[in-house]
Amino acid sequence: MTKNMGTADRTVRAIVGVVLLALVFVGPQTAWGWIGIIPLATALMGNCPAYSLIGVRTCKKQ
């Protein structure tokens, strides 16, 4: 799988994912926080399926 996300994009997604997952355990304790798994997983993999579909790359060319 080729990486199509740059460092800044991955960092922002990881932070958003962790914040959303935190909503499950603290704060309003809503189940909607489980959506945070998606941005966290894409940040860890470095590949966004939606970016692949529309042809976007935020990383430097290899």
N, C-alpha and C. Protein backbone atom coordinates (compact mmCIF):
# COMPACT_ATOMS: atom_id res chain seq x y z
N MET A 1 0.85 -1.17 0.00
CA MET A 1 0.00 0.00 0.00
C MET A 1 0.90 1.24 0.00
N THR A 2 0.69 2.13 -0.93
CA THR A 2 1.50 3.34 -1.01
C THR A 2 0.96 4.41 -0.07
N LYS A 3 1.87 5.20 0.45
CA LYS A 3 1.47 6.27 1.35
C LYS A 3 1.04 7.47 0.52
N ASN A 4 -0.08 8.07 0.91
CA ASN A 4 -0.55 9.26 0.20
C ASN A 4 -0.85 10.41 1.16
N MET A 5 -0.33 10.31 2.39
CA MET A 5 -0.56 11.35 3.39
C MET A 5 0.77 11.85 3.92
N GLY A 6 0.90 13.17 4.03
CA GLY A 6 2.10 13.79 4.56
C GLY A 6 2.11 13.79 6.08
N THR A 7 3.21 14.26 6.63
CA THR A 7 3.40 14.25 8.08
C THR A 7 2.37 15.12 8.79
N ALA A 8 2.13 16.32 8.29
CA ALA A 8 1.17 17.22 8.93
C ALA A 8 -0.23 16.62 8.90
N ASP A 9 -0.62 16.05 7.78
CA ASP A 9 -1.94 15.43 7.64
C ASP A 9 -2.09 14.27 8.63
N ARG A 10 -1.06 13.45 8.73
CA ARG A 10 -1.11 12.31 9.64
C ARG A 10 -1.19 12.76 11.10
N THR A 11 -0.46 13.82 11.44
CA THR A 11 -0.47 14.33 12.81
C THR A 11 -1.85 14.86 13.19
N VAL A 12 -2.43 15.63 12.30
CA VAL A 12 -3.77 16.19 12.57
C VAL A 12 -4.79 15.08 12.72
N ARG A 13 -4.73 14.08 11.84
CA ARG A 13 -5.68 12.96 11.92
C ARG A 13 -5.51 12.18 13.21
N ALA A 14 -4.27 11.97 13.64
CA ALA A 14 -4.02 11.24 14.88
C ALA A 14 -4.59 11.99 16.08
N ILE A 15 -4.39 13.30 16.11
CA ILE A 15 -4.91 14.10 17.22
C ILE A 15 -6.44 14.08 17.23
N VAL A 16 -7.05 14.26 16.07
CA VAL A 16 -8.51 14.24 15.97
C VAL A 16 -9.05 12.86 16.40
N GLY A 17 -8.40 11.80 15.97
CA GLY A 17 -8.82 10.45 16.33
C GLY A 17 -8.77 10.21 17.82
N VAL A 18 -7.69 10.65 18.46
CA VAL A 18 -7.55 10.46 19.91
C VAL A 18 -8.59 11.28 20.66
N VAL A 19 -8.83 12.51 20.20
CA VAL A 19 -9.83 13.36 20.86
C VAL A 19 -11.23 12.74 20.74
N LEU A 20 -11.56 12.24 19.56
CA LEU A 20 -12.87 11.61 19.38
C LEU A 20 -13.01 10.35 20.23
N LEU A 21 -11.95 9.55 20.30
CA LEU A 21 -12.01 8.36 21.15
C LEU A 21 -12.13 8.71 22.63
N ALA A 22 -11.55 9.84 23.01
CA ALA A 22 -11.65 10.27 24.40
C ALA A 22 -13.10 10.59 24.78
N LEU A 23 -13.92 10.97 23.80
CA LEU A 23 -15.33 11.26 24.08
C LEU A 23 -16.08 10.01 24.55
N VAL A 24 -15.57 8.84 24.24
CA VAL A 24 -16.22 7.60 24.67
C VAL A 24 -16.02 7.40 26.17
N PHE A 25 -14.86 7.82 26.68
CA PHE A 25 -14.52 7.52 28.06
C PHE A 25 -14.68 8.70 29.02
N VAL A 26 -14.48 9.92 28.54
CA VAL A 26 -14.64 11.11 29.39
C VAL A 26 -15.57 12.10 28.68
N GLY A 27 -15.99 13.09 29.40
CA GLY A 27 -16.87 14.10 28.80
C GLY A 27 -18.28 13.57 28.68
N PRO A 28 -18.90 13.76 27.51
CA PRO A 28 -20.29 13.35 27.34
C PRO A 28 -20.49 11.83 27.25
N GLN A 29 -19.41 11.07 27.10
CA GLN A 29 -19.46 9.61 27.01
C GLN A 29 -20.47 9.14 25.97
N THR A 30 -20.29 9.62 24.78
CA THR A 30 -21.18 9.27 23.68
C THR A 30 -20.54 8.20 22.80
N ALA A 31 -21.35 7.37 22.21
CA ALA A 31 -20.85 6.31 21.34
C ALA A 31 -20.33 6.86 20.01
N TRP A 32 -20.66 8.08 19.67
CA TRP A 32 -20.18 8.69 18.43
C TRP A 32 -18.66 8.84 18.44
N GLY A 33 -18.05 8.78 19.59
CA GLY A 33 -16.60 8.89 19.69
C GLY A 33 -15.86 7.75 19.01
N TRP A 34 -16.52 6.61 18.83
CA TRP A 34 -15.89 5.47 18.18
C TRP A 34 -15.53 5.76 16.72
N ILE A 35 -16.11 6.82 16.16
CA ILE A 35 -15.75 7.23 14.80
C ILE A 35 -14.27 7.63 14.76
N GLY A 36 -13.70 7.97 15.89
CA GLY A 36 -12.30 8.35 15.96
C GLY A 36 -11.34 7.26 15.53
N ILE A 37 -11.81 6.03 15.47
CA ILE A 37 -10.96 4.93 15.02
C ILE A 37 -10.54 5.14 13.56
N ILE A 38 -11.42 5.71 12.76
CA ILE A 38 -11.14 5.87 11.32
C ILE A 38 -9.97 6.84 11.08
N PRO A 39 -10.00 8.08 11.61
CA PRO A 39 -8.85 8.95 11.35
C PRO A 39 -7.57 8.44 12.02
N LEU A 40 -7.69 7.77 13.16
CA LEU A 40 -6.51 7.24 13.83
C LEU A 40 -5.89 6.11 13.01
N ALA A 41 -6.72 5.24 12.46
CA ALA A 41 -6.20 4.14 11.65
C ALA A 41 -5.56 4.64 10.36
N THR A 42 -6.18 5.62 9.72
CA THR A 42 -5.59 6.14 8.48
C THR A 42 -4.28 6.86 8.77
N ALA A 43 -4.19 7.52 9.92
CA ALA A 43 -2.94 8.19 10.29
C ALA A 43 -1.84 7.17 10.54
N LEU A 44 -2.17 6.07 11.18
CA LEU A 44 -1.16 5.04 11.45
C LEU A 44 -0.71 4.34 10.17
N MET A 45 -1.63 4.12 9.24
CA MET A 45 -1.28 3.46 7.98
C MET A 45 -0.59 4.41 7.00
N GLY A 46 -0.92 5.70 7.07
CA GLY A 46 -0.36 6.66 6.14
C GLY A 46 -1.05 6.66 4.79
N ASN A 47 -2.19 6.00 4.72
CA ASN A 47 -2.92 5.90 3.47
C ASN A 47 -4.39 6.18 3.73
N CYS A 48 -4.94 7.10 2.94
CA CYS A 48 -6.36 7.42 3.06
C CYS A 48 -7.08 6.90 1.82
N PRO A 49 -8.02 5.97 1.97
CA PRO A 49 -8.75 5.44 0.82
C PRO A 49 -9.49 6.52 0.04
N ALA A 50 -10.01 7.52 0.72
CA ALA A 50 -10.72 8.60 0.03
C ALA A 50 -9.76 9.41 -0.84
N TYR A 51 -8.55 9.64 -0.35
CA TYR A 51 -7.55 10.34 -1.15
C TYR A 51 -7.22 9.54 -2.40
N SER A 52 -7.14 8.22 -2.27
CA SER A 52 -6.83 7.37 -3.42
C SER A 52 -7.92 7.47 -4.48
N LEU A 53 -9.17 7.54 -4.05
CA LEU A 53 -10.28 7.61 -5.00
C LEU A 53 -10.28 8.91 -5.80
N ILE A 54 -9.95 10.01 -5.15
CA ILE A 54 -10.02 11.30 -5.84
C ILE A 54 -8.64 11.76 -6.35
N GLY A 55 -7.60 10.96 -6.08
CA GLY A 55 -6.27 11.27 -6.61
C GLY A 55 -5.50 12.35 -5.89
N VAL A 56 -5.71 12.48 -4.59
CA VAL A 56 -5.02 13.50 -3.80
C VAL A 56 -3.84 12.88 -3.09
N ARG A 57 -2.71 13.60 -3.04
CA ARG A 57 -1.54 13.18 -2.27
C ARG A 57 -1.06 14.37 -1.48
N THR A 58 -0.87 14.21 -0.16
CA THR A 58 -0.36 15.32 0.66
C THR A 58 1.10 15.06 1.05
N CYS A 59 1.67 13.96 0.59
CA CYS A 59 3.07 13.67 0.90
C CYS A 59 3.95 14.08 -0.28
N LYS A 60 5.24 14.16 0.00
CA LYS A 60 6.19 14.49 -1.06
C LYS A 60 6.28 13.31 -2.03
N LYS A 61 6.54 13.61 -3.27
CA LYS A 61 6.68 12.55 -4.27
C LYS A 61 7.94 11.75 -4.00
N GLN A 62 7.85 10.47 -4.24
CA GLN A 62 8.99 9.59 -3.97
C GLN A 62 9.81 9.37 -5.20
